[in-house]
XYZ file of C-alpha atoms in Angstrom:
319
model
C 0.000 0.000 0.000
C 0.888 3.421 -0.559
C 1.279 5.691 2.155
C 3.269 8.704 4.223
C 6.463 6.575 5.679
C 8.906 7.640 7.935
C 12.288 6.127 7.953
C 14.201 7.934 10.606
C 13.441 10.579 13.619
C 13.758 14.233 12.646
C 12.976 13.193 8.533
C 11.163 13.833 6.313
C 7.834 11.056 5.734
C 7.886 9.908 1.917
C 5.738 8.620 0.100
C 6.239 5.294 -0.559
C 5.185 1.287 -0.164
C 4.609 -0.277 2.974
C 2.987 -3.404 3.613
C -0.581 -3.297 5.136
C -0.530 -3.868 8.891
C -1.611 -7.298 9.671
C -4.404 -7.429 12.699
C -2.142 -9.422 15.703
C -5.667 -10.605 17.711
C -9.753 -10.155 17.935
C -9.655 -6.470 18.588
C -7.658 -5.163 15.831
C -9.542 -4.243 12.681
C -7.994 -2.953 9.276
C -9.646 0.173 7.791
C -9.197 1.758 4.481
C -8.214 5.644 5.299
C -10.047 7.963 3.116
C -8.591 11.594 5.622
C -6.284 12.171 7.973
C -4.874 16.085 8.590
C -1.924 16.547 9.470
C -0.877 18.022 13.242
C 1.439 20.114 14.787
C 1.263 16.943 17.054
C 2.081 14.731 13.788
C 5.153 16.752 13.281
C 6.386 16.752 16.753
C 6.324 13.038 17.283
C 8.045 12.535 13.694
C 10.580 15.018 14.665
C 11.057 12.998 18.215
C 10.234 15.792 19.977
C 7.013 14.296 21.651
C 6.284 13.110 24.823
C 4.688 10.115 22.607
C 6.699 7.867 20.597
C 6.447 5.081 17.697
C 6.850 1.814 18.405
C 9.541 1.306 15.379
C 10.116 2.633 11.979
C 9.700 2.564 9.437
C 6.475 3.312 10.174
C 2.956 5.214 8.511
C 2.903 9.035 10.518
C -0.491 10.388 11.241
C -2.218 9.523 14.742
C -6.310 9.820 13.153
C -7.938 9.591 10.298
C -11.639 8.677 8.536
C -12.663 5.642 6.572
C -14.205 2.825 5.473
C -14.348 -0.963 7.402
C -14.604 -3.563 5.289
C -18.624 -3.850 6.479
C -18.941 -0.362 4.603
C -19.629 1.653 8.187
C -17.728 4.922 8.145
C -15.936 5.918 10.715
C -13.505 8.475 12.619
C -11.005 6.966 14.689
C -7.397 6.864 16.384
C -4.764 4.358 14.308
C -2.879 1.589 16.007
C -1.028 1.958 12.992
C -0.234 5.287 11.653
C -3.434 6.674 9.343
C -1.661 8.927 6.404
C -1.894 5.433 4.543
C -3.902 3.389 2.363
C -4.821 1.043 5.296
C -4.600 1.247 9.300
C -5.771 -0.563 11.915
C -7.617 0.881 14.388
C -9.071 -0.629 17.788
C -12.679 -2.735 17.634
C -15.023 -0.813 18.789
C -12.898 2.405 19.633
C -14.513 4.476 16.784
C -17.201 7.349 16.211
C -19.378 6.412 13.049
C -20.367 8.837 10.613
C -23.455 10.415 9.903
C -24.191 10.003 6.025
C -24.073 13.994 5.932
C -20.503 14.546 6.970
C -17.578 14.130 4.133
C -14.514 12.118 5.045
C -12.324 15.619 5.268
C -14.175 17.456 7.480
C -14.443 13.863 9.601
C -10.822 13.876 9.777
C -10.109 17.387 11.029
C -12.574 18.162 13.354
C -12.132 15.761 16.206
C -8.318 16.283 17.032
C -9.513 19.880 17.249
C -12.402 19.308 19.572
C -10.204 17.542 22.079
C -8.063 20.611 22.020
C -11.187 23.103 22.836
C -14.306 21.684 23.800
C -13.286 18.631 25.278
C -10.593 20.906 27.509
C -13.457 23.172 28.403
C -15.609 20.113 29.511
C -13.405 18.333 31.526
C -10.470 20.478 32.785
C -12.581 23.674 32.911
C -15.656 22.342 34.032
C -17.737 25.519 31.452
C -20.898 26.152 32.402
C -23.560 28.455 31.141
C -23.383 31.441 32.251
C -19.763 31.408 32.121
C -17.192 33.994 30.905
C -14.082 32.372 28.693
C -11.297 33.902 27.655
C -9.524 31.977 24.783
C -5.905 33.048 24.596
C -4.723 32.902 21.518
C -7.850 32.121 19.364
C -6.934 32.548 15.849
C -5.722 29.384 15.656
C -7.769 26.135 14.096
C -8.189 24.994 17.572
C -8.858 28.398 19.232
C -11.861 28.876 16.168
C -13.503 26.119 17.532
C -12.585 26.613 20.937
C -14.857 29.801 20.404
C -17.451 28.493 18.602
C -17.812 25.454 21.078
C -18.077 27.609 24.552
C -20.588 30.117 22.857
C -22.545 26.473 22.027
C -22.137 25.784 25.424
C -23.929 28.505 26.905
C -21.215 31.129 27.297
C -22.559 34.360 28.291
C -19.117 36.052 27.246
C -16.553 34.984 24.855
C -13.283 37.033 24.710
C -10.715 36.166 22.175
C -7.017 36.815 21.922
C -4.672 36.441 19.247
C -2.681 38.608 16.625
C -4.152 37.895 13.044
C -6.618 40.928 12.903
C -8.318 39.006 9.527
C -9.360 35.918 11.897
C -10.001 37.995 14.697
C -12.951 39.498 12.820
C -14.122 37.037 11.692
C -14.095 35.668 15.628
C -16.582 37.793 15.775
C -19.415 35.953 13.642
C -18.562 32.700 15.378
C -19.491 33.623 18.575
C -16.483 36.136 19.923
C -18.443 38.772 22.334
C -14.759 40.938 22.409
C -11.315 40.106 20.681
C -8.292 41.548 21.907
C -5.353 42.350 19.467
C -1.687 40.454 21.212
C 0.176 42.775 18.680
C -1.030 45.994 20.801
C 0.988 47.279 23.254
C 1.428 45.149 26.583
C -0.014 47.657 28.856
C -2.612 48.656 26.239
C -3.854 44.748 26.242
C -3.779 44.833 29.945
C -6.092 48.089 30.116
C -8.366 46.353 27.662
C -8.675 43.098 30.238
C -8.828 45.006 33.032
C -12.032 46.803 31.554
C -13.549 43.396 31.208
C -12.763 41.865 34.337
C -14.362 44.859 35.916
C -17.602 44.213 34.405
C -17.642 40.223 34.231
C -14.734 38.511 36.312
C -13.752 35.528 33.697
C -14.455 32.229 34.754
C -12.208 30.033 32.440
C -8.796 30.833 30.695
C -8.075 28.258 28.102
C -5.096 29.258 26.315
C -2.705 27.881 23.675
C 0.078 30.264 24.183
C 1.750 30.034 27.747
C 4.304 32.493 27.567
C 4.340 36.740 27.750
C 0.494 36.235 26.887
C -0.568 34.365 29.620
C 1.386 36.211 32.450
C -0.318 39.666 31.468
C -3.512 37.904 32.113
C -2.497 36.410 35.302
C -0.943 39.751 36.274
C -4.301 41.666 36.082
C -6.816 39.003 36.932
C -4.702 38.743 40.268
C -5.370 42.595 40.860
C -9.411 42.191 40.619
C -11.639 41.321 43.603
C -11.393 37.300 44.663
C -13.548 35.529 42.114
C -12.642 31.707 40.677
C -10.957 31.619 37.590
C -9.562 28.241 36.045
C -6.450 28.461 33.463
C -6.482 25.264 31.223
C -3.244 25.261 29.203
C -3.582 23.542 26.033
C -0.340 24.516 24.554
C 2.748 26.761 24.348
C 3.275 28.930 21.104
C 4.352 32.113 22.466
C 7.058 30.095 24.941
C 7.585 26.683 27.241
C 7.643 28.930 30.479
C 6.260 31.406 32.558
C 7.267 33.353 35.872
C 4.409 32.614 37.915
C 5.283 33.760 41.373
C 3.841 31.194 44.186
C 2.087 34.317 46.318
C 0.216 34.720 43.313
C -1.379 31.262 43.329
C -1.827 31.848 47.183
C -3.644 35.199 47.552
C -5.787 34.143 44.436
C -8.629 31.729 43.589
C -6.427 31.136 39.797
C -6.365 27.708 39.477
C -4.383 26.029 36.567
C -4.873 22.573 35.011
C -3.352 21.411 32.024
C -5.558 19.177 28.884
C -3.436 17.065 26.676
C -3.022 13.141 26.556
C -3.206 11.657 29.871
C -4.996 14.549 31.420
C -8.246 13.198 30.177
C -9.221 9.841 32.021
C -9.918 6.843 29.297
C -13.981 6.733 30.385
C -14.366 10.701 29.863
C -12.216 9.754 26.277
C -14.480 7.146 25.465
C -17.887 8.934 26.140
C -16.419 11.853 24.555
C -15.422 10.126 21.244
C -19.210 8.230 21.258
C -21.867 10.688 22.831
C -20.151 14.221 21.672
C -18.210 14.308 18.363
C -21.219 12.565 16.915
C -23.047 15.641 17.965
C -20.374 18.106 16.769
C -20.506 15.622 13.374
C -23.995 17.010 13.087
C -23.444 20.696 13.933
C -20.663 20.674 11.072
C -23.175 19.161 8.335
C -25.975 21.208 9.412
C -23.170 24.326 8.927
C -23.545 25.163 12.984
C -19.753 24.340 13.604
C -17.145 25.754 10.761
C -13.241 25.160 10.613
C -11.335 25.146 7.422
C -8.859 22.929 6.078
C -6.715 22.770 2.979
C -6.977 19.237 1.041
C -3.985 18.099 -0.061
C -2.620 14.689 -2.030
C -0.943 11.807 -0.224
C 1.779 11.745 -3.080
C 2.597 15.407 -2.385
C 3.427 14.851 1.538
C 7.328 15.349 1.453
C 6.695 18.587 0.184
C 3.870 20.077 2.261
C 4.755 18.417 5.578
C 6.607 21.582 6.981
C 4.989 23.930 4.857
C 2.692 26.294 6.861
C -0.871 25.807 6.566
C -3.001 28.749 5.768
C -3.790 31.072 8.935
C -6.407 29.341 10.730
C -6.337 26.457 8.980
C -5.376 22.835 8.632
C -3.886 20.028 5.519
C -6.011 16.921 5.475
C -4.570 14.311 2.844
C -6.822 13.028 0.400
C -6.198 9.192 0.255
């Protein structure tokens, strides 16, 4: 089969042959990829610099995808085998099926993106409605839906940050209440948030930049009057580390959780994956829940594996 094979850590994947993976008992079950996008998580773990790892190469990259089984039931799901391939095999049982409305592309995007938003705001943020939620660094594919997903949820405010001023209007008709420009001065930004807390103290922080960002918002949200705010850091693209002195975390109700792999236990996974991306499935064929992708060809993935997607957008290869 034909498919995106990495040979070595920190290489390129190529397009090449590779035999199909051979089920080893009951529970695994060979699917026929039709989607998978490709991740900033995907990139990491073929560069080696993941927390995850393969177990040998050469091996397929790609950690999700959409398909076919050989029953003809469409599905999402995670690869035991990596999914930018012809074939994969996935897990019996450990798969969302498709609603006929949905195209494979769109299958293959949106659920790595909804563990990085809604499912953080669910389960590490605990959102409610009636909530306030910041999202720090929104402009993102994530962040989009992120915003789109809290406003779903009942969010009475949605405030997003982030520093392409095209996507941050555009924010605005997916549910964004306020957006606030990271490219404007610091003390200007921290004026702005200020303003807000004042009127609604912000109830959730979920941000994907860590960094300069997120200290300006810990710096004035420590200043307002004692009200429960819960960071969830998704990810770090404005730096690994903060200073974060410990009085801060002492004299304020700020708590901070993290949402990755391994924060999320297997059962909340599992009824995540079965009861709620079918859901989102439907919001995204009936046009309720947007995010935009760029479809690109399996034989082309040497050349567009480290080239940078489209602001706010993702690749999904066409298989």
């Amino acid at each position: 089969m034909k498919a995106a094979v990495l040979y070595e850590l920190g290489t390129l994947p190529k397009y090449d042959n590779l035999e199909v993976p051979t089920p080893q008992n009951d529970n695994d079950v060979l699917m026929i990829v039709k989607a998978a996008s490709i991740k900033q998580l995907d990139r990491m773990k073929a560069a080696g610099k993941h927390y995850t790892s393969y177990p040998s190469l050469p091996t397929a990259v790609g950690i999700d995808g959409a398909g076919i089984l050989e029953n003809g039931t469409r599905i999402y799901a995670w690869g035991k085998t990596g999914m930018i391939a012809e074939k994969a095999l996935v897990i019996k049982n450990q798969w969302t099926v498709l609603p006929d409305s949905i195209d494979y592309e769109t299958a293959a995007v949106l659920p790595n993106a909804l563990l990085g938003s809604d499912a953080a705001l669910l389960y590490r943020g605990n959102i409610q409605p009636g909530h306030t939620v910041l999202i720090n660094g929104a402009t993102g594919v994530t962040g989009k839906i992120a915003v789109q997903m809290a406003k779903h949820r009942g969010a009475v405010k949605v405030i997003a940050t982030g520093r392409n001023e095209k996507i941050l209007e555009q924010l605005k008709s997916m549910g964004a209440d306020i957006v606030i420009n990271l490219s404007n001065n610091e003390n200007d930004i921290a004026t702005q948030l200020e303003q807000i807390c004042k009127s609604t103290p912000i109830d959730i922080v979920l941000d994907y930049l860590w960094g300069s960002p997120l200290e300006t918002i810990i710096k004035v949200i420590g200043k307002m009057p004692p009200h429960k705010t819960k960071i969830v850091t998704v990810g770090q693209m404005a730096g690994a580390n903060i200073n974060l002195p410990s009085s801060v975390l002492r004299s304020t109700q700020i708590e901070i959780a993290g949402s990755g792999i391994g924060s999320i236990s297997p059962k909340e996974l599992n009824d995540y994956m079965q009861k709620v991306v079918p859901q989102a499935f439907q919001l995204a064929s009936e046009g309720k829940l947007t995010i935009d992708f760029e479809t690109v060809e399996l034989k082309d993935i040497e050349k567009i594996w480290n080239e940078k997607e489209p602001p706010g957008s993702r690749f999904v290869v066409k298989i």
